[in-house]
Short mmCIF file of C-alpha atoms and ligand atoms in Angstrom, two decimals:
data_model
loop_
_atom_site.label_atom_id
_atom_site.label_comp_id
_atom_site.label_asym_id
_atom_site.label_seq_id
_atom_site.Cartn_x
_atom_site.Cartn_y
_atom_site.Cartn_z
CA MET A 1 -19.00 -14.02 53.46
CA TYR A 2 -19.01 -10.26 52.77
CA ASP A 3 -20.83 -7.83 55.05
CA ILE A 4 -21.92 -5.77 52.05
CA ALA A 5 -21.92 -6.40 48.29
CA ILE A 6 -22.25 -3.31 46.10
CA ILE A 7 -23.40 -3.85 42.52
CA GLY A 8 -22.09 -1.10 40.22
CA ALA A 9 -19.02 1.13 40.57
CA GLY A 10 -20.45 4.35 39.11
CA PRO A 11 -20.42 7.55 41.22
CA ALA A 12 -22.93 6.04 43.71
CA GLY A 13 -21.31 2.61 44.20
CA ALA A 14 -17.71 3.86 44.18
CA THR A 15 -18.59 6.55 46.74
CA LEU A 16 -20.31 4.09 49.07
CA ALA A 17 -17.35 1.69 48.82
CA ARG A 18 -14.96 4.58 49.55
CA LEU A 19 -16.91 5.67 52.63
CA LEU A 20 -17.49 2.20 54.12
CA GLY A 21 -14.47 0.28 52.87
CA THR A 22 -12.49 0.50 56.09
CA HIS A 23 -15.48 -0.38 58.35
CA TYR A 24 -16.89 -3.46 56.62
CA LYS A 25 -15.82 -6.39 54.47
CA ILE A 26 -17.04 -5.17 51.09
CA LEU A 27 -17.35 -6.61 47.59
CA LEU A 28 -17.67 -4.06 44.77
CA VAL A 29 -18.83 -5.53 41.47
CA GLU A 30 -18.60 -3.65 38.13
CA LYS A 31 -19.53 -5.16 34.78
CA LYS A 32 -17.47 -2.69 32.76
CA THR A 33 -13.71 -2.63 32.39
CA LEU A 34 -13.00 0.81 33.81
CA SER A 35 -9.22 0.67 33.47
CA LEU A 36 -7.14 -1.56 31.26
CA PRO A 37 -3.87 -3.25 32.38
CA ASP A 38 -1.76 -0.80 30.30
CA GLY A 39 -3.28 2.10 32.25
CA GLN A 40 -5.58 3.07 29.36
CA GLN A 41 -9.16 4.07 29.95
CA GLY A 42 -11.86 1.44 29.56
CA SER A 43 -15.48 1.97 28.53
CA ALA A 44 -17.28 5.10 29.73
CA LYS A 45 -20.90 5.68 30.69
CA CYS A 46 -22.96 7.47 28.03
CA CYS A 47 -23.23 10.89 29.71
CA GLY A 48 -23.07 14.62 29.01
CA GLY A 49 -20.22 14.87 31.49
CA LEU A 50 -21.29 18.16 33.08
CA LEU A 51 -20.72 18.53 36.82
CA ALA A 52 -23.48 20.85 37.98
CA PRO A 53 -23.04 23.14 41.02
CA ASP A 54 -24.83 20.60 43.29
CA ALA A 55 -22.32 17.90 42.32
CA GLN A 56 -19.46 20.35 42.84
CA ARG A 57 -20.85 21.13 46.31
CA MET A 58 -20.95 17.41 47.11
CA LEU A 59 -17.31 17.03 46.05
CA ALA A 60 -16.49 19.95 48.36
CA THR A 61 -18.40 18.49 51.32
CA MET A 62 -16.76 15.10 50.77
CA GLY A 63 -13.35 16.82 50.91
CA LEU A 64 -12.45 15.93 47.33
CA GLY A 65 -10.69 17.98 44.66
CA LEU A 66 -10.84 17.04 41.01
CA PRO A 67 -7.60 15.94 39.27
CA ARG A 68 -6.78 18.04 36.23
CA ASP A 69 -6.82 15.15 33.76
CA VAL A 70 -10.51 14.50 34.54
CA LEU A 71 -11.41 17.92 33.10
CA ALA A 72 -12.47 18.35 29.48
CA GLY A 73 -12.59 21.65 27.62
CA PRO A 74 -13.92 24.27 27.32
CA GLN A 75 -15.20 25.06 30.81
CA LEU A 76 -18.71 26.46 30.52
CA PHE A 77 -20.33 29.33 32.39
CA ALA A 78 -23.72 29.60 30.70
CA VAL A 79 -26.55 27.55 29.33
CA ARG A 80 -28.23 28.76 26.16
CA ALA A 81 -31.86 27.66 26.38
CA ILE A 82 -33.73 27.46 23.09
CA ASP A 83 -37.49 27.10 22.89
CA VAL A 84 -37.61 25.71 19.35
CA PRO A 85 -41.29 26.11 18.34
CA ASN A 86 -41.54 29.61 19.83
CA ARG A 87 -38.12 30.65 18.46
CA ILE A 88 -37.11 32.21 21.77
CA GLU A 89 -33.66 31.85 23.27
CA ARG A 90 -32.08 33.05 26.50
CA TYR A 91 -28.76 32.62 28.27
CA TYR A 92 -28.59 31.73 31.96
CA GLN A 93 -25.44 31.78 34.06
CA ARG A 94 -24.62 28.29 35.29
CA PRO A 95 -21.07 27.28 36.24
CA TYR A 96 -20.65 23.74 34.98
CA LEU A 97 -17.48 21.72 35.14
CA ASN A 98 -16.99 20.05 31.79
CA ILE A 99 -15.48 16.62 32.47
CA ASP A 100 -14.43 13.42 30.76
CA ARG A 101 -16.98 11.04 32.28
CA GLY A 102 -14.87 7.91 31.73
CA LYS A 103 -11.90 9.44 33.54
CA PHE A 104 -14.17 10.77 36.29
CA ASP A 105 -15.58 7.29 37.07
CA GLN A 106 -12.11 5.79 36.86
CA TRP A 107 -10.78 8.41 39.30
CA LEU A 108 -13.61 7.71 41.78
CA THR A 109 -12.70 4.01 41.81
CA THR A 110 -9.05 4.85 42.61
CA LEU A 111 -10.33 6.36 45.89
CA VAL A 112 -11.83 3.03 47.03
CA PRO A 113 -9.72 1.69 49.93
CA PRO A 114 -7.48 -1.31 49.11
CA GLY A 115 -9.38 -3.48 51.63
CA VAL A 116 -12.45 -3.49 49.35
CA ASP A 117 -12.62 -6.52 47.05
CA ALA A 118 -13.22 -4.55 43.82
CA ARG A 119 -13.89 -6.60 40.71
CA GLN A 120 -14.34 -5.18 37.23
CA SER A 121 -15.54 -7.10 34.14
CA CYS A 122 -17.79 -8.83 36.70
CA PHE A 123 -21.49 -9.00 35.86
CA PHE A 124 -24.19 -9.39 38.51
CA ARG A 125 -26.71 -11.96 37.20
CA SER A 126 -29.13 -12.84 40.01
CA LEU A 127 -29.49 -13.46 43.74
CA ASP A 128 -31.31 -15.58 46.32
CA ILE A 129 -32.35 -14.01 49.60
CA ALA A 130 -32.48 -16.16 52.75
CA ASP A 131 -32.89 -15.42 56.49
CA ASP A 132 -29.14 -15.61 57.09
CA GLY A 133 -27.87 -13.67 54.06
CA VAL A 134 -27.90 -13.29 50.30
CA THR A 135 -26.36 -15.60 47.70
CA ILE A 136 -25.20 -13.66 44.65
CA HIS A 137 -24.55 -15.14 41.21
CA LEU A 138 -21.90 -13.37 39.16
CA ALA A 139 -20.18 -13.87 35.82
CA GLU A 140 -16.57 -12.74 36.17
CA SER A 141 -14.71 -12.53 32.86
CA GLY A 142 -17.19 -15.12 31.59
CA VAL A 143 -16.75 -17.53 34.55
CA LEU A 144 -19.79 -18.14 36.79
CA ARG A 145 -19.21 -17.54 40.51
CA THR A 146 -21.33 -17.52 43.65
CA VAL A 147 -20.62 -15.32 46.68
CA ARG A 148 -22.50 -14.55 49.89
CA ALA A 149 -23.15 -11.22 51.59
CA GLY A 150 -25.17 -9.91 54.53
CA ILE A 151 -26.74 -7.11 52.50
CA VAL A 152 -26.66 -6.12 48.84
CA ILE A 153 -26.67 -2.56 47.51
CA GLY A 154 -28.01 -1.88 44.03
CA ALA A 155 -25.86 0.92 42.59
CA ASP A 156 -26.32 -0.49 39.09
CA GLY A 157 -27.82 2.57 37.48
CA ALA A 158 -31.04 3.35 35.60
CA PHE A 159 -31.46 -0.16 34.17
CA SER A 160 -30.92 -1.79 37.61
CA LEU A 161 -31.19 -5.54 37.07
CA LEU A 162 -31.26 -5.94 40.86
CA ARG A 163 -34.32 -3.70 41.22
CA LYS A 164 -36.06 -5.43 38.28
CA GLN A 165 -35.39 -8.88 39.73
CA VAL A 166 -36.22 -8.31 43.39
CA PHE A 167 -38.85 -5.56 43.27
CA PRO A 168 -40.40 -5.79 39.79
CA LEU A 169 -43.72 -4.41 40.98
CA HIS A 170 -42.48 -1.31 42.78
CA PRO A 171 -43.57 1.82 40.83
CA ALA A 172 -40.65 2.87 38.65
CA PRO A 173 -39.84 6.38 37.39
CA LYS A 174 -40.76 7.35 33.84
CA SER A 175 -38.00 6.19 31.51
CA TYR A 176 -36.33 7.69 28.45
CA VAL A 177 -33.80 6.49 25.93
CA ALA A 178 -30.98 9.01 25.77
CA ILE A 179 -29.07 8.99 22.48
CA GLN A 180 -25.79 10.88 22.11
CA GLU A 181 -23.54 11.34 19.10
CA TRP A 182 -20.02 12.77 18.91
CA CYS A 183 -19.76 15.17 15.98
CA ALA A 184 -17.05 17.26 14.35
CA SER A 185 -17.80 20.96 14.01
CA PRO A 186 -16.03 23.98 12.54
CA GLU A 187 -17.17 26.17 15.45
CA MET A 188 -16.54 25.45 19.13
CA LEU A 189 -19.41 26.69 21.24
CA PRO A 190 -18.63 28.53 24.50
CA HIS A 191 -21.76 27.28 26.29
CA PHE A 192 -24.02 24.30 26.85
CA ILE A 193 -27.20 24.41 24.74
CA ALA A 194 -30.51 22.99 26.00
CA LEU A 195 -33.25 22.68 23.39
CA PHE A 196 -36.94 22.30 24.18
CA ASP A 197 -39.05 20.98 21.33
CA PRO A 198 -42.23 18.94 21.98
CA GLU A 199 -42.06 17.62 18.40
CA ILE A 200 -38.87 15.76 19.42
CA THR A 201 -39.44 14.95 23.11
CA ASP A 202 -41.40 16.01 26.19
CA PHE A 203 -37.99 16.22 28.00
CA TYR A 204 -35.07 18.00 26.33
CA SER A 205 -32.13 17.75 23.94
CA TRP A 206 -28.63 19.20 24.21
CA ILE A 207 -25.38 20.20 22.55
CA ILE A 208 -22.22 20.11 24.67
CA PRO A 209 -18.84 21.23 23.33
CA LYS A 210 -16.18 18.82 24.56
CA ASP A 211 -12.52 18.52 23.69
CA GLY A 212 -12.85 19.84 20.15
CA ARG A 213 -16.06 18.02 19.29
CA LEU A 214 -19.78 18.49 19.88
CA LEU A 215 -21.76 16.01 21.90
CA ILE A 216 -25.28 16.10 20.47
CA GLY A 217 -27.93 14.31 22.50
CA SER A 218 -31.59 13.95 23.25
CA ALA A 219 -33.70 12.22 25.91
CA LEU A 220 -36.42 10.47 23.92
CA ARG A 221 -39.47 8.39 24.70
CA PRO A 222 -38.52 4.69 24.40
CA GLY A 223 -39.69 2.68 21.40
CA ASP A 224 -39.06 2.19 17.71
CA GLN A 225 -39.45 5.92 17.06
CA ALA A 226 -36.48 7.00 19.20
CA SER A 227 -33.90 6.71 16.42
CA THR A 228 -36.18 8.47 13.89
CA GLN A 229 -36.80 11.26 16.39
CA PHE A 230 -33.06 11.65 16.89
CA SER A 231 -32.54 11.98 13.11
CA LEU A 232 -35.33 14.58 12.97
CA PHE A 233 -33.65 16.47 15.83
CA LYS A 234 -30.37 16.65 13.89
CA THR A 235 -32.21 17.81 10.76
CA LYS A 236 -33.85 20.57 12.78
CA LEU A 237 -30.46 21.58 14.24
CA ARG A 238 -29.08 21.99 10.71
CA ASP A 239 -32.16 24.04 9.74
CA MET A 240 -31.38 26.28 12.72
CA GLY A 241 -27.88 26.88 11.35
CA PHE A 242 -25.79 24.51 13.46
CA ALA A 243 -22.93 23.02 11.46
CA PHE A 244 -21.67 19.55 12.41
CA GLU A 245 -20.57 16.33 10.82
CA GLU A 246 -21.45 12.89 12.15
CA LYS A 247 -18.57 10.49 12.69
CA GLY A 248 -20.59 7.38 13.41
CA GLU A 249 -19.87 7.48 17.15
CA ARG A 250 -23.23 7.06 18.81
CA ALA A 251 -24.19 5.71 22.24
CA GLY A 252 -27.44 5.25 24.11
CA ALA A 253 -28.53 4.70 27.68
CA LEU A 254 -31.67 4.50 29.75
CA LEU A 255 -32.46 7.67 31.68
CA LEU A 256 -34.98 7.90 34.51
CA ARG A 257 -37.27 10.80 35.36
CA PRO A 258 -39.07 10.37 38.70
CA GLN A 259 -42.39 12.17 38.53
CA ARG A 260 -43.24 11.51 42.17
CA ALA A 261 -40.95 11.04 45.15
CA SER A 262 -42.75 7.70 45.76
CA GLN A 263 -41.14 6.35 42.57
CA VAL A 264 -37.77 6.60 44.28
CA PHE A 265 -37.18 3.32 46.11
CA THR A 266 -34.49 3.09 48.80
CA GLY A 267 -34.97 -0.65 49.40
CA GLU A 268 -36.28 -3.21 51.83
CA GLY A 269 -34.85 -5.97 54.05
CA ARG A 270 -31.36 -6.97 52.91
CA ILE A 271 -31.48 -4.98 49.66
CA ALA A 272 -31.01 -1.20 49.32
CA PHE A 273 -30.62 1.09 46.31
CA ILE A 274 -28.57 4.23 45.75
CA GLY A 275 -28.04 6.54 42.79
CA GLU A 276 -30.15 6.16 39.68
CA ALA A 277 -30.96 2.50 40.55
CA ALA A 278 -33.14 3.93 43.32
CA GLY A 279 -34.51 6.60 40.98
CA TRP A 280 -32.42 9.45 42.42
CA ILE A 281 -32.02 11.93 39.54
CA SER A 282 -33.31 15.40 38.76
CA PRO A 283 -36.63 15.25 36.88
CA SER A 284 -36.07 18.76 35.52
CA SER A 285 -32.48 18.57 34.21
CA ALA A 286 -31.49 14.84 34.29
CA GLU A 287 -28.53 15.83 36.46
CA GLY A 288 -27.76 12.62 38.36
CA ILE A 289 -24.21 12.77 39.68
CA SER A 290 -25.01 14.90 42.74
CA TYR A 291 -27.93 12.55 43.58
CA ALA A 292 -25.62 9.54 43.28
CA PHE A 293 -23.23 11.20 45.76
CA ARG A 294 -25.94 12.36 48.15
CA SER A 295 -27.72 9.01 48.31
CA ALA A 296 -24.40 7.16 48.81
CA VAL A 297 -23.49 9.49 51.69
CA ALA A 298 -26.98 9.05 53.23
CA LEU A 299 -26.64 5.25 53.10
CA ALA A 300 -23.03 5.31 54.34
CA ASP A 301 -24.16 7.35 57.37
CA ALA A 302 -26.98 4.88 58.02
CA LEU A 303 -24.69 1.85 57.72
CA GLY A 304 -21.97 3.57 59.75
CA GLN A 305 -24.22 3.03 62.79
CA GLY A 306 -24.44 -0.73 62.16
CA LEU A 307 -26.46 -3.07 59.98
CA ASP A 308 -29.43 -3.37 62.34
CA GLY A 309 -32.20 -0.96 61.35
CA PHE A 310 -30.11 0.64 58.56
CA GLN A 311 -33.05 0.82 56.12
CA LYS A 312 -35.04 3.08 58.46
CA ARG A 313 -32.04 5.36 58.99
CA TYR A 314 -31.26 5.50 55.25
CA HIS A 315 -34.88 6.39 54.46
CA ARG A 316 -34.82 9.10 57.13
CA ASN A 317 -31.46 10.45 55.89
CA THR A 318 -32.90 10.93 52.39
CA GLY A 319 -35.89 13.04 53.50
CA LYS A 320 -34.24 16.20 52.16
CA LEU A 321 -33.42 14.53 48.85
CA ARG A 322 -37.04 13.40 48.50
CA ARG A 323 -38.20 17.00 49.05
CA ASN A 324 -35.66 18.06 46.43
CA ILE A 325 -37.29 15.67 43.89
CA ARG A 326 -40.69 17.23 44.70
CA ARG A 327 -39.28 20.75 44.22
CA LYS A 328 -37.64 19.83 40.92
CA ASN A 329 -40.94 18.38 39.72
CA CYS A 330 -42.62 21.72 40.49
CA LYS A 331 -39.86 23.46 38.50
CA ALA A 332 -40.42 20.96 35.66
CA GLN A 333 -44.09 22.00 35.55
CA VAL A 334 -42.92 25.44 34.42
CA MET A 335 -39.98 24.36 32.27
CA TYR A 336 -41.87 21.73 30.29
CA ARG A 337 -45.27 23.41 29.84
CA PRO A 338 -44.90 25.21 26.47
CA LEU A 339 -47.03 28.23 27.42
CA LEU A 340 -45.46 28.76 30.86
CA ARG A 341 -41.96 28.29 29.45
CA LYS A 342 -42.70 30.82 26.71
CA LEU A 343 -43.92 33.38 29.26
CA VAL A 344 -40.89 32.89 31.53
CA MET A 345 -38.41 33.05 28.67
CA GLN A 346 -40.11 36.07 27.11
CA SER A 347 -39.92 37.88 30.45
CA GLY A 348 -36.14 37.39 30.50
CA LEU A 349 -36.36 36.50 34.21
CA ARG A 350 -32.89 35.59 35.58
CA SER A 351 -31.37 35.56 32.09
CA ILE A 352 -28.10 37.27 31.19
CA ASP A 353 -27.11 39.25 28.10
CA VAL A 354 -24.41 37.58 26.08
CA ARG A 355 -22.38 39.36 23.43
CA LEU A 356 -20.72 36.70 21.30
CA PRO A 357 -17.29 37.50 19.83
CA GLU A 358 -17.50 38.54 16.18
CA GLN A 359 -16.47 35.85 13.72
CA PRO A 360 -13.19 36.72 11.91
C1 FAD B 401 -27.06 10.52 28.02
C2 FAD B 401 -26.97 10.92 29.47
C3 FAD B 401 -26.38 12.12 29.82
C4 FAD B 401 -26.26 12.48 31.17
N1 FAD B 401 -25.61 13.63 31.48
C5 FAD B 401 -25.41 13.96 32.77
C6 FAD B 401 -24.63 15.10 33.10
O1 FAD B 401 -24.09 15.79 32.24
N2 FAD B 401 -24.48 15.41 34.43
C7 FAD B 401 -25.05 14.64 35.41
O2 FAD B 401 -24.92 14.98 36.60
N3 FAD B 401 -25.79 13.54 35.11
C8 FAD B 401 -25.96 13.18 33.82
N4 FAD B 401 -26.66 12.04 33.52
C9 FAD B 401 -27.17 11.20 34.61
C10 FAD B 401 -26.01 10.45 35.27
O3 FAD B 401 -25.18 9.88 34.28
C11 FAD B 401 -26.52 9.35 36.20
O4 FAD B 401 -27.63 9.78 36.94
C12 FAD B 401 -25.39 8.93 37.15
O5 FAD B 401 -24.34 8.36 36.40
C13 FAD B 401 -25.92 7.93 38.15
O6 FAD B 401 -24.84 7.38 38.86
P1 FAD B 401 -24.98 5.89 39.43
O7 FAD B 401 -23.69 5.56 40.08
O8 FAD B 401 -26.24 5.76 40.18
O9 FAD B 401 -25.20 4.98 38.12
P2 FAD B 401 -24.23 4.75 36.88
O10 FAD B 401 -23.33 5.89 36.68
O11 FAD B 401 -25.13 4.37 35.76
O12 FAD B 401 -23.36 3.53 37.33
C14 FAD B 401 -23.90 2.23 37.43
C15 FAD B 401 -22.76 1.25 37.28
O13 FAD B 401 -23.27 -0.07 37.48
C16 FAD B 401 -22.70 -0.92 36.52
N5 FAD B 401 -23.62 -2.03 36.33
C17 FAD B 401 -24.86 -1.98 35.80
N6 FAD B 401 -25.42 -3.20 35.78
C18 FAD B 401 -24.51 -4.04 36.31
C19 FAD B 401 -24.49 -5.45 36.54
N7 FAD B 401 -25.53 -6.22 36.24
N8 FAD B 401 -23.39 -5.99 37.09
C20 FAD B 401 -22.30 -5.21 37.42
N9 FAD B 401 -22.27 -3.89 37.21
C21 FAD B 401 -23.36 -3.30 36.67
C22 FAD B 401 -22.56 -0.04 35.29
O14 FAD B 401 -21.59 -0.55 34.38
C23 FAD B 401 -22.16 1.30 35.89
O15 FAD B 401 -20.77 1.46 35.98
C24 FAD B 401 -26.80 11.65 32.18
C25 FAD B 401 -27.40 10.44 31.83
C26 FAD B 401 -27.48 10.06 30.50
C27 FAD B 401 -28.09 8.74 30.13
#
């Protein structure tokens, strides 16, 4: 019997396993193959791969430095915000670390202590909760297995099967389908571009230069229209003068956007949630890696004092993060209201002047 079973080895799950692995008997379950036997990289999460300053601060406070091979290029120092219908654009200084998300997740799992029973290609299917523990049903490389644990942590991301199965009625954050496509381009942009266009989405779209290609993406309302909206977005980009060529490499993922702090759910009884499974993610920028780290640290601190009463401590430890979600929602009220956004961008508040190098 394990003390703790963690479902999902993304930034949240891998961090929790790293912090608790020497104190408890832990099972870490990951459905993906993160690293292959020949040392090659396995499948990567569909992600922009930008480490925002908050995530960088968390790495600093956790005493971690980033290995060089996790970095992608170019490193970016500004975001170019484009209000498409109003044809206004501004640059804002923002020091992002441009990373290879697959390598980043793989690196985080290498930090998990050897005492943790870490299983990849292992899919969590369902569980039964009893007074004396939880029975978990897994499919490991296609073989069905049953294990037992005292508590189970859902770190299984936006689509959390665990949250859907055990707490289907708890209010969930608003959801989006994020579509991303890797494209070839003759010009390599020196900044991250965020595009606001209500005709495409009530959230935002992006272009990220990465390792010689452009990552073009958009967070769209779910449904049959998502793919059509993405095509329209690319057409509009071409009309705006962006040159790129699709290579047929497209990925999609669910993305959450908590509109109230009450939509974030830390758990109950023997089940707790961290990272995006709980709903921890910025509603204004969709930055989720720092929230995955912060919630994992908050839960690790709560569990570090023992299993009894850990839910109360975890909830208390995340008070600041809850206030952060409220603040980001206030910010979103300005960013995503067309008139307010237009006024702020027209004013040039906090923007920087950028002189682009002349084309040869
Ligand atoms: C298109 C897109 C772009 C984004 N760009 C950025 C960005 O640039 N910067 C940023 O900070 N955030 C970004 N985010 C958000 C960020 O990716 C997430 O918020 C963050 O990864 C959450 O970490 P997590 O550990 O909670 O979940 P995840 O990273 O989603 O990890 C969950 C893990 O659980 C595993 N899992 C799921 N279900 C099961 C199961 N049933 N059994 C076993 N394992 C399971 C998954 O394989 C995965 O490895 C983006 C999100 C999307 C969709």
